[in-house]
PDB file of N, CA, C and O and ligand atoms in Angstrom:
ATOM      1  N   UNK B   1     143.025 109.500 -21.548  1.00  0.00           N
ATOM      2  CA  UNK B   1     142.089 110.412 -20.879  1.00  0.00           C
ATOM      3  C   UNK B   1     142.683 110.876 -19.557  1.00  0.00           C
ATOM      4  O   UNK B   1     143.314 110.309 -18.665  1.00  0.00           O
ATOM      5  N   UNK B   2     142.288 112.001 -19.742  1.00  0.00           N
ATOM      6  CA  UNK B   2     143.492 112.752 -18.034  1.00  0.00           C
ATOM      7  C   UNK B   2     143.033 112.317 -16.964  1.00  0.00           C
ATOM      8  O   UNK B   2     141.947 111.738 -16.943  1.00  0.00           O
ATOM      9  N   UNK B   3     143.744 112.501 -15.906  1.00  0.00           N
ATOM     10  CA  UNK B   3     142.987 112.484 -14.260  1.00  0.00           C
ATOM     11  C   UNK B   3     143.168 113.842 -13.795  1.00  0.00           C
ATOM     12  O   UNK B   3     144.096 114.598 -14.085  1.00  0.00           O
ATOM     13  N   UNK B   4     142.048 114.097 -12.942  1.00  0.00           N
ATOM     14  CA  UNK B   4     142.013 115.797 -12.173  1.00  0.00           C
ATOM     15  C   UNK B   4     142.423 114.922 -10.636  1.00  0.00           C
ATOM     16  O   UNK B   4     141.874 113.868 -10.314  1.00  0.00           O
ATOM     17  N   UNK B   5     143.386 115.551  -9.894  1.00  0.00           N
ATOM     18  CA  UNK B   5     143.829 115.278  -8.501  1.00  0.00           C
ATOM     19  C   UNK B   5     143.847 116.726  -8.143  1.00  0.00           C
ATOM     20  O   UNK B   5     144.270 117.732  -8.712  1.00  0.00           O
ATOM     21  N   UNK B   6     143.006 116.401  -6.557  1.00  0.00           N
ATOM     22  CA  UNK B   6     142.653 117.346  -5.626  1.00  0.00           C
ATOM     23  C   UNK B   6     142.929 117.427  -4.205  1.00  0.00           C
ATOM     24  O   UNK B   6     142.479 116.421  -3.655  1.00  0.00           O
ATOM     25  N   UNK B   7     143.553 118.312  -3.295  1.00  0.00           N
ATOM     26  CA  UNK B   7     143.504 118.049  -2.033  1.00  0.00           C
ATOM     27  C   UNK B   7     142.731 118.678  -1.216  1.00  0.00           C
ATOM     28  O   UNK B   7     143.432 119.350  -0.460  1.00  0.00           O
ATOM     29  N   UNK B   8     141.526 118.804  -0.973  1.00  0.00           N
ATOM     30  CA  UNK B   8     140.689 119.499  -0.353  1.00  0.00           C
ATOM     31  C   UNK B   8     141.144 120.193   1.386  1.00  0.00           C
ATOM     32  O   UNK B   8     141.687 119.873   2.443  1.00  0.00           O
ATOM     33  N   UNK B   9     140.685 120.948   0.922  1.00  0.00           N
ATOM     34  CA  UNK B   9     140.553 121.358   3.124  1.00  0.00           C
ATOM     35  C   UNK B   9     140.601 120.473   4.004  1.00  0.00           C
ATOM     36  O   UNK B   9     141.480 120.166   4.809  1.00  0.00           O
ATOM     37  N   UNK B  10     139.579 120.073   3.796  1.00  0.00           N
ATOM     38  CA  UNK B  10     139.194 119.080   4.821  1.00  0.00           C
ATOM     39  C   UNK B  10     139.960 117.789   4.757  1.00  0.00           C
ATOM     40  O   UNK B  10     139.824 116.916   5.614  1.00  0.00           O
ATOM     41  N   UNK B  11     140.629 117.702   3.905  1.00  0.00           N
ATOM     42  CA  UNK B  11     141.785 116.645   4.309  1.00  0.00           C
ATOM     43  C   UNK B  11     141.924 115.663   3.538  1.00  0.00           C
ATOM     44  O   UNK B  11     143.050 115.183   3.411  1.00  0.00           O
ATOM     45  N   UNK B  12     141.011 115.212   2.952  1.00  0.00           N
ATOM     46  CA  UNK B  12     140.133 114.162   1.668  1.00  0.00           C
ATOM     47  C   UNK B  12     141.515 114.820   0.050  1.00  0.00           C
ATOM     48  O   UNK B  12     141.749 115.999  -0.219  1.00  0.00           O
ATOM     49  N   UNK B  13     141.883 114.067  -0.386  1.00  0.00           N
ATOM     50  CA  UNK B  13     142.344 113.589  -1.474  1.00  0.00           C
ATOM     51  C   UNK B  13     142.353 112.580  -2.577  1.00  0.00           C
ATOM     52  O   UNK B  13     142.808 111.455  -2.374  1.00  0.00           O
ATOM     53  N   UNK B  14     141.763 113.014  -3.985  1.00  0.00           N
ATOM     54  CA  UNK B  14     141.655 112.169  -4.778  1.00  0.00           C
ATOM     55  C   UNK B  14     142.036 112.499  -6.128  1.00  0.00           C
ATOM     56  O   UNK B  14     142.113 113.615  -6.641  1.00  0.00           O
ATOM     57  N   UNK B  15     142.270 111.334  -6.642  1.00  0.00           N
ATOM     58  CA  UNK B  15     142.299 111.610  -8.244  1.00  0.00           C
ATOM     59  C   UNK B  15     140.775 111.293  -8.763  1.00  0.00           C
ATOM     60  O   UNK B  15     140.017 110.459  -8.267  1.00  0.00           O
ATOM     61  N   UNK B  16     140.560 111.978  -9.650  1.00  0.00           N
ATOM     62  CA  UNK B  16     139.208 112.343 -10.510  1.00  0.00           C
ATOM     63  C   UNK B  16     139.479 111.922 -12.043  1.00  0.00           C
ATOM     64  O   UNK B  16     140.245 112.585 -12.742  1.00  0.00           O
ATOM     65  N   UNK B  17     138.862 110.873 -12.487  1.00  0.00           N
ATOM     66  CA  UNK B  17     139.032 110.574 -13.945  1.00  0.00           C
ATOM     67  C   UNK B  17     137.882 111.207 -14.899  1.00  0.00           C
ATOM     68  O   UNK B  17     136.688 110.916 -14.966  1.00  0.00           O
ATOM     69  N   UNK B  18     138.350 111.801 -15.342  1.00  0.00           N
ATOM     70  CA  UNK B  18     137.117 112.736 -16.113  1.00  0.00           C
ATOM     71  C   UNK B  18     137.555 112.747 -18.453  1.00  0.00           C
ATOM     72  O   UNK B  18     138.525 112.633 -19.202  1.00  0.00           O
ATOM     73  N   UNK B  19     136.212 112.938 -18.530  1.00  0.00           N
ATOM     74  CA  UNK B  19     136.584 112.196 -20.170  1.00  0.00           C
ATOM     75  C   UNK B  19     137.350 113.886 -20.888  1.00  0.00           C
ATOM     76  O   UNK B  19     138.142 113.837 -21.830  1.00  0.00           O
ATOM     77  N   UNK B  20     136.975 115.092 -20.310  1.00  0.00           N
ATOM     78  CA  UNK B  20     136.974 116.062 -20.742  1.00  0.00           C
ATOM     79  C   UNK B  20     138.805 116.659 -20.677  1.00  0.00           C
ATOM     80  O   UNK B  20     139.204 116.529 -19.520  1.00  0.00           O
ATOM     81  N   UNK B  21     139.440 116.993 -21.212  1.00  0.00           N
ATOM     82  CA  UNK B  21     140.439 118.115 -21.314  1.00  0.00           C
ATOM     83  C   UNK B  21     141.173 118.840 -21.129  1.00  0.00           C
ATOM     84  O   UNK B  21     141.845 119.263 -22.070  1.00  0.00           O
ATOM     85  N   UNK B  22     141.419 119.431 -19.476  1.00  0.00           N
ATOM     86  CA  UNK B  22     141.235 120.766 -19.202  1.00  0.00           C
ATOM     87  C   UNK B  22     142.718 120.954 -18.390  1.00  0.00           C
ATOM     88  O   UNK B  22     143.301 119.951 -17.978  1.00  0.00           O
ATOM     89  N   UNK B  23     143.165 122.026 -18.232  1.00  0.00           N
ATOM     90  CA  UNK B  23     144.107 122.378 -17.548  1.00  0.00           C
ATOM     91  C   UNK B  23     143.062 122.218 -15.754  1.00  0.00           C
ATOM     92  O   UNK B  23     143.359 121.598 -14.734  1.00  0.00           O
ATOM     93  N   UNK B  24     142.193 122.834 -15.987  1.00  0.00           N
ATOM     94  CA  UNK B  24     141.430 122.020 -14.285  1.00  0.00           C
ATOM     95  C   UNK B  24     140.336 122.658 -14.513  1.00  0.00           C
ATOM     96  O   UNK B  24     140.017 123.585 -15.257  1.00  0.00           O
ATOM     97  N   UNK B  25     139.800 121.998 -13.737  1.00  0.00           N
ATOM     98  CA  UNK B  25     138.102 121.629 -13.497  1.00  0.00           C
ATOM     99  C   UNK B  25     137.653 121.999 -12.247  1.00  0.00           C
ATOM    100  O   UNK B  25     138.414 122.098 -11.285  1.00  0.00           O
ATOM    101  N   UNK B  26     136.246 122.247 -12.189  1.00  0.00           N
ATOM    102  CA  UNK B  26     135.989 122.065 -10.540  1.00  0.00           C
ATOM    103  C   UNK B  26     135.044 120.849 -10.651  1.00  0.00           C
ATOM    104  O   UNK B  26     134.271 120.293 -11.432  1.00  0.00           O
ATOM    105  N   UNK B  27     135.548 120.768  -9.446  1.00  0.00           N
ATOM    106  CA  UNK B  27     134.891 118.968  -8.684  1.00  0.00           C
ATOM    107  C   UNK B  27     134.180 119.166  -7.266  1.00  0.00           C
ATOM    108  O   UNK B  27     134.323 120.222  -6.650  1.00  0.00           O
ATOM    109  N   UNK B  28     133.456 118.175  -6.800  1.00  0.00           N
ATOM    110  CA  UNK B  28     132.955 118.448  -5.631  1.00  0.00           C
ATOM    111  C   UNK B  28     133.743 117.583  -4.787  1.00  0.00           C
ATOM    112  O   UNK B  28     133.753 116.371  -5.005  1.00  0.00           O
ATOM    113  N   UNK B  29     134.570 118.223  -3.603  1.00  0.00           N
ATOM    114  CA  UNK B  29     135.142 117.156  -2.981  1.00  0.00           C
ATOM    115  C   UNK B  29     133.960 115.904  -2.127  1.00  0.00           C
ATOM    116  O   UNK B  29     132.850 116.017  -1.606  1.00  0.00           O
ATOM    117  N   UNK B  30     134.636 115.093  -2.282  1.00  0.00           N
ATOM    118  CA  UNK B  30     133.603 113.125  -2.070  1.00  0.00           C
ATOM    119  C   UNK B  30     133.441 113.482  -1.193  1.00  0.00           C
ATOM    120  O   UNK B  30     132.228 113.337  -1.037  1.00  0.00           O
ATOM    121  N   UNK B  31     134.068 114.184   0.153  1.00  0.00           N
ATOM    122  CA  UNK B  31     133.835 114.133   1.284  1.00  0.00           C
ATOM    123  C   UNK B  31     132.683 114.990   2.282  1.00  0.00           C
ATOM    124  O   UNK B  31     131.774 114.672   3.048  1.00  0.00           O
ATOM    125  N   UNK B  32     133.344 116.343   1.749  1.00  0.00           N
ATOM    126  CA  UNK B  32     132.472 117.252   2.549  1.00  0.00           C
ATOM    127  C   UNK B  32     131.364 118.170   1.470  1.00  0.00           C
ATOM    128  O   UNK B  32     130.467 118.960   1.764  1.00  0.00           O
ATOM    129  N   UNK B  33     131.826 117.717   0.217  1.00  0.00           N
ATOM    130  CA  UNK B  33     131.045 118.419  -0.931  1.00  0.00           C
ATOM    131  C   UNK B  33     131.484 119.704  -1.540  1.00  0.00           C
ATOM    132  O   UNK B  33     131.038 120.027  -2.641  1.00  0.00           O
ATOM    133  N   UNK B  34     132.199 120.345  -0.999  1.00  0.00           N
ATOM    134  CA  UNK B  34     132.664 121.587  -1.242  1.00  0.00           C
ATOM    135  C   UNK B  34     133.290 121.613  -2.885  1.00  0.00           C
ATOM    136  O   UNK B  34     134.035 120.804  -3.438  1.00  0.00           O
ATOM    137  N   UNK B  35     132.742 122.722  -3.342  1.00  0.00           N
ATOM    138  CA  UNK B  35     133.531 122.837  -4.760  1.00  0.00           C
ATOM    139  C   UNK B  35     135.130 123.188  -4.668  1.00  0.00           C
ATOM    140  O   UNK B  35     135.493 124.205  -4.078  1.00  0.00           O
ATOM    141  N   UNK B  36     136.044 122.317  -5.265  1.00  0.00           N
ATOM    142  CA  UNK B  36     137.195 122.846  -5.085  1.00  0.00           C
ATOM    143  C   UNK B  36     137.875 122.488  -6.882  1.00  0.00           C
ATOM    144  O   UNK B  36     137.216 121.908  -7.744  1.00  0.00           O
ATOM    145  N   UNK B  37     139.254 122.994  -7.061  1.00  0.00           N
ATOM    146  CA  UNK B  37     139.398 123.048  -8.280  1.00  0.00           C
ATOM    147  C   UNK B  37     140.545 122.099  -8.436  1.00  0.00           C
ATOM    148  O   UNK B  37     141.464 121.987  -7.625  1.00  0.00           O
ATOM    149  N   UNK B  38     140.425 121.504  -9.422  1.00  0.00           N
ATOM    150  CA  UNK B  38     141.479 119.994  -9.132  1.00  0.00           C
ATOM    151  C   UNK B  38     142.175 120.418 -10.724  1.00  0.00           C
ATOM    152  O   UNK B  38     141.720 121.200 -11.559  1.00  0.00           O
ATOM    153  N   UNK B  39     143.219 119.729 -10.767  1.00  0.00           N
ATOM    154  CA  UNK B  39     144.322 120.270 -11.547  1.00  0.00           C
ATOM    155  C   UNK B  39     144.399 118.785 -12.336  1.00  0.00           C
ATOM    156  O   UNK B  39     144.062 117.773 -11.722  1.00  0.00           O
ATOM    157  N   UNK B  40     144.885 118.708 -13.804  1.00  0.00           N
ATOM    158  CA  UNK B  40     145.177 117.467 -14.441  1.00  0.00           C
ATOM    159  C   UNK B  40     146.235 117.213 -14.280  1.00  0.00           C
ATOM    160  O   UNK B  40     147.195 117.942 -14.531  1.00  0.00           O
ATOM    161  N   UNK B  41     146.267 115.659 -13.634  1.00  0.00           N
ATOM    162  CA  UNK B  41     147.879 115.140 -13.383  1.00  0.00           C
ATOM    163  C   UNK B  41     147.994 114.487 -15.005  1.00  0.00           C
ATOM    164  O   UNK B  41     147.037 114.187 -15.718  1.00  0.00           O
ATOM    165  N   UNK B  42     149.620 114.355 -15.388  1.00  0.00           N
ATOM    166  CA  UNK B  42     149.677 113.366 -15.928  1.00  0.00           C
ATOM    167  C   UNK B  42     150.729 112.729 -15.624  1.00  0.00           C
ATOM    168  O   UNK B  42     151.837 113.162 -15.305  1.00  0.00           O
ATOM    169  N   UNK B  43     150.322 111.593 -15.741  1.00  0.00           N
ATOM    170  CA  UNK B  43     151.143 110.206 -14.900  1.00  0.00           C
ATOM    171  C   UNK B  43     150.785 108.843 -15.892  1.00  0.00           C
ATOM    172  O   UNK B  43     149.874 108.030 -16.048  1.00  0.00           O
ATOM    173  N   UNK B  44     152.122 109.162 -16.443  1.00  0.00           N
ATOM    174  CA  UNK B  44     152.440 107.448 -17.119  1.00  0.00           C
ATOM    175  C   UNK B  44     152.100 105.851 -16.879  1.00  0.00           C
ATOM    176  O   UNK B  44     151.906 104.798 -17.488  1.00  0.00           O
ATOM    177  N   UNK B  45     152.156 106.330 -15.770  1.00  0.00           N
ATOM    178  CA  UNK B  45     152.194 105.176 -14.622  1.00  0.00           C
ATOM    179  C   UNK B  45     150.766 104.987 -14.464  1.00  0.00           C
ATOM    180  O   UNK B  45     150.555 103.816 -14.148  1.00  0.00           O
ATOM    181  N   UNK B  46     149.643 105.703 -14.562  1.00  0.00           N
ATOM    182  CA  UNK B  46     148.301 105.118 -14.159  1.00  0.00           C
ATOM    183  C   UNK B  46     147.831 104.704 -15.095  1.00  0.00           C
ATOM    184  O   UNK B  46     148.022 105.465 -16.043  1.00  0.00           O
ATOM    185  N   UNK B  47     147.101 103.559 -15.425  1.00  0.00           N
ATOM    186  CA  UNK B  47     146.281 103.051 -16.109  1.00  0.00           C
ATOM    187  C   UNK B  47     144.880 103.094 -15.404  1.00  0.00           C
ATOM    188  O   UNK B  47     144.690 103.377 -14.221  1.00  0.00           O
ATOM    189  N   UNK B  48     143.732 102.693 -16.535  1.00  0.00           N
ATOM    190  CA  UNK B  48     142.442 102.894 -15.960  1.00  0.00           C
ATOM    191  C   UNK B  48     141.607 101.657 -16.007  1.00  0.00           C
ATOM    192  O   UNK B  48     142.022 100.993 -16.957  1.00  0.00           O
ATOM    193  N   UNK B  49     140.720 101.108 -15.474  1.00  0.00           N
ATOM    194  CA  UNK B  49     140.124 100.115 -15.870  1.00  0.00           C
ATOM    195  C   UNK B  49     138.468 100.335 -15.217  1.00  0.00           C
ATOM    196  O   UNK B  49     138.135 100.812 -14.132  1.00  0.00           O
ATOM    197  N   UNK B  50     137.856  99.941 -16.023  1.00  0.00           N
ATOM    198  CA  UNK B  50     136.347  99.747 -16.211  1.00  0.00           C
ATOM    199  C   UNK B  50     135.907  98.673 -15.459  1.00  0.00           C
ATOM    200  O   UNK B  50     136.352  97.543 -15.656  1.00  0.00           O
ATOM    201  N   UNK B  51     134.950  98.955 -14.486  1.00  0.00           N
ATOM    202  CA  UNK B  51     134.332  97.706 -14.124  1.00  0.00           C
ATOM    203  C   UNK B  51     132.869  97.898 -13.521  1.00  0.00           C
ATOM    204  O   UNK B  51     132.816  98.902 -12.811  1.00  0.00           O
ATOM    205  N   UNK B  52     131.862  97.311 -13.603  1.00  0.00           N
ATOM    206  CA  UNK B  52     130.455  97.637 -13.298  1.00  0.00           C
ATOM    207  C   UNK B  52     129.829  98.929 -13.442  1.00  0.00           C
ATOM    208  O   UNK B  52     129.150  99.243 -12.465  1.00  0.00           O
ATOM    209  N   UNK B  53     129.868  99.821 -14.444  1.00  0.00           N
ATOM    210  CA  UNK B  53     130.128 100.804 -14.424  1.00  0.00           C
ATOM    211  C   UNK B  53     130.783 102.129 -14.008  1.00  0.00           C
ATOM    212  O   UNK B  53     130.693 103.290 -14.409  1.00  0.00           O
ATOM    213  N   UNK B  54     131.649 101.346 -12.809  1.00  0.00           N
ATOM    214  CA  UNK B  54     132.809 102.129 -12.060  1.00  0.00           C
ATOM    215  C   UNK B  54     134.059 102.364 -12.858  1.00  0.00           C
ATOM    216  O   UNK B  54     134.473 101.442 -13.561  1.00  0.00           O
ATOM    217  N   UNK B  55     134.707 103.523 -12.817  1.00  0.00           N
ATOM    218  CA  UNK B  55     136.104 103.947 -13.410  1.00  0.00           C
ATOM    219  C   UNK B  55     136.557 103.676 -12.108  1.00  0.00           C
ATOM    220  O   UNK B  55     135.841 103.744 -11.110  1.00  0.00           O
ATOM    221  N   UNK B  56     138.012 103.301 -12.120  1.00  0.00           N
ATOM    222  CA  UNK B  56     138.920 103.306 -11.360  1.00  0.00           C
ATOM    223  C   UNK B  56     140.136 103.829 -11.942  1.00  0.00           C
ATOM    224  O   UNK B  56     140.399 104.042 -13.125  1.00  0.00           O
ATOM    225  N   UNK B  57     140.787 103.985 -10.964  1.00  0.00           N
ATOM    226  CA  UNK B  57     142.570 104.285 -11.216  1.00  0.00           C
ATOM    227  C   UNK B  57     143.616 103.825 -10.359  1.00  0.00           C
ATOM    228  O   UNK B  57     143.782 104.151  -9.183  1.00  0.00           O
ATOM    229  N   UNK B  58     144.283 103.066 -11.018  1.00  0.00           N
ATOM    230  CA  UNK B  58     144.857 101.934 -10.982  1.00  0.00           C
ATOM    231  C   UNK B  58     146.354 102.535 -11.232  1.00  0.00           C
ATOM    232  O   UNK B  58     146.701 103.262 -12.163  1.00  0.00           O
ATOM    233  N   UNK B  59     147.128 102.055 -10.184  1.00  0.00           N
ATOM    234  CA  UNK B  59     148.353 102.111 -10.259  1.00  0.00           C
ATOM    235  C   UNK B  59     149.211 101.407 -10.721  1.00  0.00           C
ATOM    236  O   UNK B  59     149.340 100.506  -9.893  1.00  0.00           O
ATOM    237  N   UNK B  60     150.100 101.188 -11.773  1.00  0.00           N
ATOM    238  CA  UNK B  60     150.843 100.610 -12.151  1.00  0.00           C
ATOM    239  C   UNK B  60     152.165 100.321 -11.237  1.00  0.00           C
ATOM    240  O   UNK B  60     152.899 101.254 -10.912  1.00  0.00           O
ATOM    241  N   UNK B  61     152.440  98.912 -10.821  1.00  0.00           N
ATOM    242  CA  UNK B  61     153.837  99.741  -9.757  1.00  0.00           C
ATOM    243  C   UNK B  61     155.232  98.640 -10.336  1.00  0.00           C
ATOM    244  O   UNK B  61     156.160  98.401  -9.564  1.00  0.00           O
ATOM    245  N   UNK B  62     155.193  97.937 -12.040  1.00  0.00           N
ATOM    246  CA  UNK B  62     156.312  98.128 -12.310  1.00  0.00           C
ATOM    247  C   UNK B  62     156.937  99.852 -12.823  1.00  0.00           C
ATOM    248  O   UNK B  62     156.143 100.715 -13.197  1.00  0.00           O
ATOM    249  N   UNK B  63     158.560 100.113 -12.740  1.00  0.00           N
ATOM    250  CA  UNK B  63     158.990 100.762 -12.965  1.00  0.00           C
ATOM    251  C   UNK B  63     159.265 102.074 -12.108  1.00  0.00           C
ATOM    252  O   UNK B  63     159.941 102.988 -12.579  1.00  0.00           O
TER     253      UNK B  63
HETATM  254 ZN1   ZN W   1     136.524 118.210   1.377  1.00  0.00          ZN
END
């Protein structure tokens, strides 16, 4: 499942794990709310893991 990564204006950067598809999406940046349009990374290297109903993204840092 892809991640959407965004760098907003305001300075705030994140990756976004989303179940859907897309060459990009819009997201609301966490910070200031603003709609901005985040792009799908793909990266080998991240794995995801589930916990309390939270997604995370998790860096792998052999290799
Ligand atoms: Zn922002």
């Amino acid at each position: 499942m892809p991640i959407y990564r965004y760098a907003c204006t305001c300075g705030y950067k994140h990756d976004q794990f989303l179940k859907q598809d897309k060459q990009e999406v819009l997201l609301k940046c966490l910070r200031c709310g603003k709609n901005i349009m985040s792009r799908q990374v793909r990266d080998a290297s991240v794995t995801f893991a589930e916990k309390d109903m939270v997604t995370g993204v998790m860096r792998n840092e052999k290799g």
